[in-house]
Each structure stands twice: as C-alpha cells, then as structure tokens.
Short mmCIF file of C-alpha atoms in Angstrom, two decimals:
data_model
loop_
_atom_site.label_atom_id
_atom_site.label_comp_id
_atom_site.label_asym_id
_atom_site.label_seq_id
_atom_site.Cartn_x
_atom_site.Cartn_y
_atom_site.Cartn_z
CA MET A 1 86.15 83.37 113.82
CA ALA A 2 89.96 83.35 113.90
CA ILE A 3 91.19 79.81 114.38
CA GLU A 4 94.79 78.81 113.77
CA GLY A 5 96.74 80.31 116.63
CA PHE A 6 94.80 83.57 116.80
CA PRO A 7 92.72 83.89 119.98
CA ASP A 8 89.23 85.17 119.36
CA LEU A 9 86.15 85.41 121.53
CA ILE A 10 82.55 85.09 120.41
CA ARG A 11 79.57 85.62 122.66
CA LEU A 12 76.90 82.93 122.37
CA LYS A 13 73.18 83.20 122.96
CA GLY A 14 71.42 79.96 123.89
CA THR A 15 68.12 78.90 122.36
CA ASN A 16 66.47 79.60 125.70
CA GLY A 17 67.71 83.19 125.63
CA ALA A 18 70.46 82.69 128.19
CA VAL A 19 73.82 84.15 127.31
CA GLY A 20 76.75 81.81 127.75
CA ASP A 21 80.08 82.93 129.10
CA GLU A 22 82.33 82.60 126.09
CA ILE A 23 83.78 80.46 123.36
CA ARG A 24 87.53 80.73 123.06
CA CYS A 25 89.58 79.67 120.04
CA GLU A 26 93.16 78.82 120.95
CA PHE A 27 95.80 76.82 119.14
CA GLY A 28 93.34 75.14 116.81
CA GLN A 29 91.10 74.06 119.69
CA VAL A 30 87.69 75.44 120.60
CA LEU A 31 86.85 75.59 124.30
CA ILE A 32 83.20 76.32 125.07
CA PHE A 33 82.38 77.67 128.51
CA LEU A 34 78.67 77.84 129.31
CA ASN A 35 76.62 77.61 132.48
CA ASP A 36 76.65 73.83 132.69
CA LEU A 37 78.96 72.84 129.85
CA HIS A 38 82.73 72.52 130.02
CA ASP A 39 83.64 70.46 127.00
CA GLY A 40 86.58 70.98 124.67
CA LEU A 41 85.57 70.45 121.04
CA THR A 42 87.84 70.19 118.05
CA ILE A 43 87.09 72.77 115.38
CA ARG A 44 86.56 70.65 112.33
CA LYS A 45 84.50 67.84 113.84
CA LYS A 46 81.90 69.34 116.11
CA ILE A 47 81.90 73.09 116.48
CA SER A 48 79.98 74.09 113.35
CA THR A 49 77.23 71.51 113.92
CA TYR A 50 77.00 72.30 117.63
CA VAL A 51 76.76 76.05 117.13
CA HIS A 52 74.25 75.94 114.31
CA GLU A 53 71.97 73.46 116.04
CA SER A 54 71.99 74.87 119.55
CA PHE A 55 73.14 78.45 119.53
CA GLU A 56 72.93 81.73 117.69
CA VAL A 57 76.26 83.49 117.25
CA SER A 58 75.89 87.19 118.04
CA ALA A 59 78.42 90.02 118.04
CA PRO A 60 82.11 89.09 118.16
CA PHE A 61 83.97 90.75 120.98
CA ARG A 62 87.59 90.97 122.03
CA THR A 63 89.42 91.27 125.32
CA SER A 64 92.03 93.94 125.86
CA ARG A 65 95.15 92.00 126.83
CA GLU A 66 94.54 88.56 125.37
CA SER A 67 93.65 89.34 121.75
CA LEU A 68 96.08 89.87 118.91
CA MET A 69 95.54 91.09 115.40
CA ARG A 70 97.68 91.06 112.29
CA ALA A 71 98.74 94.32 110.73
CA THR A 72 101.02 95.80 108.11
CA VAL A 73 103.37 97.81 110.31
CA LEU A 74 105.72 100.64 109.39
CA ARG A 75 108.85 99.70 111.30
CA LYS A 76 112.18 101.42 110.72
CA LYS A 77 111.03 102.71 107.30
CA ALA A 78 109.99 99.22 106.16
CA LEU A 79 106.55 97.65 105.95
CA VAL A 80 106.33 94.31 107.74
CA ILE A 81 103.52 91.94 108.70
CA ALA A 82 103.33 91.57 112.48
CA ASP A 83 101.04 90.56 115.33
CA MET A 84 100.04 93.33 117.71
CA PRO A 85 97.43 93.87 120.44
CA THR A 86 93.92 94.48 119.20
CA PRO A 87 92.98 98.09 120.08
CA GLU A 88 90.48 98.46 122.90
CA PRO A 89 87.70 101.02 122.32
CA GLY A 90 87.55 103.77 124.93
CA ASN A 91 84.74 106.09 125.99
CA GLY A 92 82.42 106.81 123.08
CA GLU A 93 84.37 104.54 120.75
CA VAL A 94 83.63 101.39 118.75
CA LEU A 95 85.82 98.55 117.54
CA VAL A 96 85.60 97.98 113.79
CA LYS A 97 86.92 95.12 111.69
CA THR A 98 88.65 96.37 108.55
CA LEU A 99 87.00 95.25 105.31
CA ALA A 100 88.85 97.46 102.83
CA CYS A 101 91.52 100.14 103.03
CA GLY A 102 93.09 102.37 100.41
CA VAL A 103 96.77 103.26 100.10
CA CYS A 104 97.02 107.04 100.13
CA GLY A 105 99.88 108.85 98.46
CA SER A 106 100.59 110.38 101.86
CA ASP A 107 101.17 106.86 103.19
CA LEU A 108 103.89 106.35 100.59
CA HIS A 109 105.50 109.65 101.58
CA ALA A 110 105.23 108.85 105.29
CA ALA A 111 106.82 105.44 104.82
CA LYS A 112 109.83 107.04 103.14
CA HIS A 113 110.02 110.26 105.16
CA ALA A 114 108.61 109.39 108.60
CA ASP A 115 111.29 111.39 110.41
CA GLN A 116 110.50 114.55 108.43
CA LEU A 117 106.78 114.06 108.99
CA ALA A 118 107.26 113.74 112.74
CA ASP A 119 109.43 116.87 112.76
CA ALA A 120 106.86 118.83 110.73
CA LEU A 121 104.12 117.85 113.16
CA ARG A 122 106.20 119.06 116.09
CA ARG A 123 107.12 122.38 114.44
CA SER A 124 103.56 123.09 113.32
CA ASP A 125 102.14 122.43 116.79
CA ALA A 126 99.74 119.87 115.30
CA PRO A 127 97.09 118.39 117.62
CA PHE A 128 98.67 114.96 117.22
CA SER A 129 102.17 113.56 116.91
CA LEU A 130 103.99 110.37 116.04
CA ASP A 131 107.20 108.69 117.08
CA PRO A 132 108.83 107.01 114.04
CA SER A 133 110.97 104.86 116.33
CA ARG A 134 107.79 102.98 117.32
CA ASP A 135 105.55 100.76 115.20
CA ILE A 136 102.98 102.67 113.14
CA VAL A 137 99.93 101.11 111.46
CA MET A 138 98.88 103.41 108.64
CA GLY A 139 95.62 103.46 106.68
CA HIS A 140 93.04 106.26 106.89
CA GLU A 141 90.87 105.42 103.84
CA PHE A 142 88.85 102.52 105.18
CA CYS A 143 85.56 100.69 105.42
CA GLY A 144 84.83 98.27 108.25
CA GLU A 145 82.11 96.54 110.21
CA ILE A 146 81.25 97.12 113.85
CA VAL A 147 82.20 94.27 116.18
CA ASP A 148 82.27 95.82 119.67
CA TYR A 149 81.49 98.94 121.69
CA GLY A 150 83.39 100.87 124.31
CA PRO A 151 81.76 102.43 127.40
CA ASN A 152 79.35 105.36 127.09
CA THR A 153 78.22 104.53 123.56
CA THR A 154 74.66 104.69 122.25
CA GLN A 155 75.07 101.52 120.15
CA GLY A 156 72.67 102.96 117.60
CA LEU A 157 74.27 100.90 114.83
CA LYS A 158 74.10 97.12 115.21
CA PRO A 159 77.13 94.81 115.18
CA GLY A 160 77.95 93.86 111.62
CA THR A 161 76.93 97.27 110.26
CA ARG A 162 79.44 98.51 107.69
CA VAL A 163 80.74 102.00 108.37
CA CYS A 164 83.19 104.66 107.27
CA SER A 165 84.52 107.51 109.36
CA MET A 166 86.71 110.56 109.42
CA PRO A 167 90.14 109.25 110.48
CA PHE A 168 90.13 110.88 113.91
CA LEU A 169 89.49 109.86 117.49
CA ILE A 170 87.87 112.64 119.51
CA ARG A 171 88.99 112.41 123.12
CA ALA A 172 88.81 114.64 126.16
CA ASP A 173 92.50 115.53 125.86
CA GLY A 174 92.37 116.26 122.12
CA LEU A 175 92.34 114.64 118.69
CA ARG A 176 94.12 111.46 117.69
CA PHE A 177 94.78 110.96 113.99
CA ILE A 178 94.12 107.41 112.83
CA GLY A 179 96.87 106.01 110.63
CA TYR A 180 99.68 108.48 111.41
CA SER A 181 100.13 107.71 115.07
CA ASP A 182 101.92 105.09 117.13
CA GLU A 183 98.88 105.00 119.47
CA THR A 184 95.92 104.71 117.07
CA PRO A 185 96.39 101.99 114.43
CA GLY A 186 94.73 102.50 111.07
CA GLY A 187 93.17 100.36 108.37
CA TYR A 188 96.33 98.39 107.57
CA GLY A 189 95.43 96.38 110.67
CA GLU A 190 92.59 93.90 111.14
CA TYR A 191 90.81 96.16 113.64
CA ILE A 192 90.40 99.91 114.18
CA ARG A 193 88.81 101.89 116.99
CA LEU A 194 86.64 104.78 115.88
CA THR A 195 84.65 107.58 117.49
CA GLU A 196 81.00 106.52 117.45
CA GLY A 197 79.72 110.02 116.69
CA LEU A 198 81.74 110.18 113.44
CA LEU A 199 80.47 106.92 111.94
CA LEU A 200 78.76 106.92 108.55
CA GLU A 201 76.70 103.84 107.71
CA VAL A 202 77.51 102.35 104.30
CA PRO A 203 74.41 102.03 102.09
CA ASN A 204 73.29 98.54 101.14
CA GLY A 205 74.72 97.36 97.85
CA LEU A 206 77.78 99.61 97.89
CA PRO A 207 80.93 97.42 97.80
CA SER A 208 83.29 97.90 100.73
CA ALA A 209 86.17 98.74 98.39
CA HIS A 210 84.10 101.59 96.94
CA ALA A 211 83.01 102.75 100.38
CA ALA A 212 86.68 103.04 101.37
CA LEU A 213 86.95 105.85 98.78
CA THR A 214 84.70 108.03 100.94
CA GLU A 215 87.63 109.82 102.60
CA PRO A 216 89.61 110.77 99.45
CA MET A 217 86.40 111.70 97.61
CA ALA A 218 85.43 113.91 100.55
CA VAL A 219 88.77 115.73 100.23
CA GLY A 220 87.96 116.57 96.62
CA VAL A 221 84.41 117.70 97.40
CA HIS A 222 85.68 119.85 100.27
CA ALA A 223 88.26 121.51 97.99
CA VAL A 224 85.58 122.38 95.44
CA GLU A 225 83.32 123.84 98.13
CA LYS A 226 86.18 125.92 99.55
CA GLY A 227 86.96 127.20 96.05
CA ARG A 228 83.59 128.99 95.79
CA ILE A 229 83.39 128.21 92.09
CA ASP A 230 80.49 129.71 90.13
CA ARG A 231 78.98 128.78 86.79
CA ASN A 232 81.24 131.13 84.78
CA ASP A 233 84.52 129.77 86.18
CA VAL A 234 86.75 127.30 84.35
CA PRO A 235 88.74 125.52 87.07
CA LEU A 236 92.20 124.12 86.45
CA VAL A 237 93.07 120.87 88.20
CA ILE A 238 96.81 120.24 88.28
CA GLY A 239 97.53 116.59 88.97
CA CYS A 240 95.15 113.75 88.13
CA GLY A 241 95.79 111.48 91.07
CA PRO A 242 92.91 110.22 93.23
CA ILE A 243 92.33 113.62 94.87
CA GLY A 244 92.55 115.46 91.56
CA LEU A 245 90.05 113.04 90.02
CA ALA A 246 87.80 113.53 93.05
CA VAL A 247 87.91 117.28 92.44
CA ILE A 248 86.98 116.75 88.80
CA ALA A 249 84.13 114.40 89.75
CA ALA A 250 82.72 116.75 92.39
CA PRO A 251 79.56 118.60 91.28
CA ALA A 252 80.86 122.16 90.99
CA GLY A 253 78.06 123.62 88.85
CA CYS A 254 80.51 125.29 86.48
CA SER A 255 82.09 124.87 83.06
CA PRO A 256 84.09 121.69 82.34
CA ASP A 257 87.38 121.42 84.17
CA CYS A 258 90.78 121.90 82.56
CA CYS A 259 93.06 119.12 83.73
CA SER A 260 96.81 118.76 83.79
CA GLY A 261 98.58 115.66 85.00
CA LEU A 262 101.57 113.39 84.49
CA PHE A 263 101.03 109.68 83.97
CA PHE A 264 103.75 107.07 84.37
#
C-alpha cells in the first residue's frame, strides 16, 4: 500500500462477502468508501486494526489517470528518478509490480547512444521504434508479481503470482518492445504491463533476483541451440559477460568450452 503522497487503490472484501467500493490513500490519509461507511481514518492509528479485524485485502488495482508510479527514467541521456503515470493494461495484458530487474549491457549502451539506437531501428525497419526526445523507462530483465488484469484476459494466474516474461507486448498492430520504447515502460519502473500469454510463473523458492536472470539466460540457451553443437565440438566463447556465461552454463552436450574474456 503506497502511503506518503502516492495514490493507491486497494479493493476490499467484507467479512460478509460483499465487495466495498474502494480504499484510497492520499496525502497520508486513508479514505474508506464502502456501502454504508464514509469515514476518514488516519493511517497510523486505525487503518491496520480496522482492515485486519473486519476485512480481507484482495488484489491491488490501479486507475488509469489517477495513479502515479516512480521510475528511473532515461531523459536527455541522463538517468533521473521521476513520477509518471502507471501503465494501464490493454486487451490481453496484465499489470505487474516490479520485484527485481537486471541492468543489461544494452541498457548502458542505449543510455549513452540513444540517438544512434533510434536511427538504427528506423533504418532496419524494426517492428518497434523509440523517440529519444521523450522519457524512456528501460529494463527488460525483470521479475514481478501480478496486481491487475486488462480486458479479455483469462486470469489463470492469481494476483500476487510472481512471473517473468519475454520483454514484448503483442498487440493487433504489431509488437512493442518493453524497455526500449517511450510507450511501454520497463522494469526500471514500479509497474510493467505484460502480455498474459507470455507469462512464465516463477517456481516457489526461487528468489526474485534470480528469476530476473531468466531473460539473459534464455539468450545464452538460444544461442547454443542455434549453434547446433554436437558432442565432438569444442566451442569458443569470446567475452565472459552475463550472456557469455549463460552460453557456457547452457547444457550443450559437448566438450568443455574454451573461453576468452577481458576483466576490468
């Protein structure tokens, strides 16, 4: 529950099964709106006791125009902390709260060379684009928990379920890359919207920080599979960064790897 100056909405279920309208946190004050209750309660004195005794807190949800989130924003080639609208999940999408996010080497390159990246995307006719003059929230190596659903979703995974995903939104008009777009904020923000059909549930017991390595590890595994390595090959891995280490760790079924890398 965001409190100090950050609006947040939480749906409440009464002990009799009735669902109340909402509880709104604004400016350090909690306003509860239920069927027959209109009482403003201060956060520290009454809200925790009232909620635990009388109500069960279910899935958090956000409204499209009222909610803000904090994010690390790439703005004019500098990373700044800023408030921005919480993304609203569209058709077939879910809203996920970021629990962990890795910093990819590509993020470092994009922060320094955003103009060149945007130009390369245009020249290569990529299915997505970015405008470096606008705010960009990077972060495509993430783990989060489901907090809300957009329309036309199956809701097969319950709120609170931890998930990973390929960093893409699949929409009727094409793909949207998460993290390198001024329209689809990534894991450097508090919330991300994801395509429901791409979600991977995180196994119990796996730390969120480890689950966030799913995307870079998948890159390494994919490279090994594309290499068609057999048992008599001796692969050479040049560069022992995260992707190179993922390639080395991938089960290739061949002789030990030869590795070459520079360490600073």
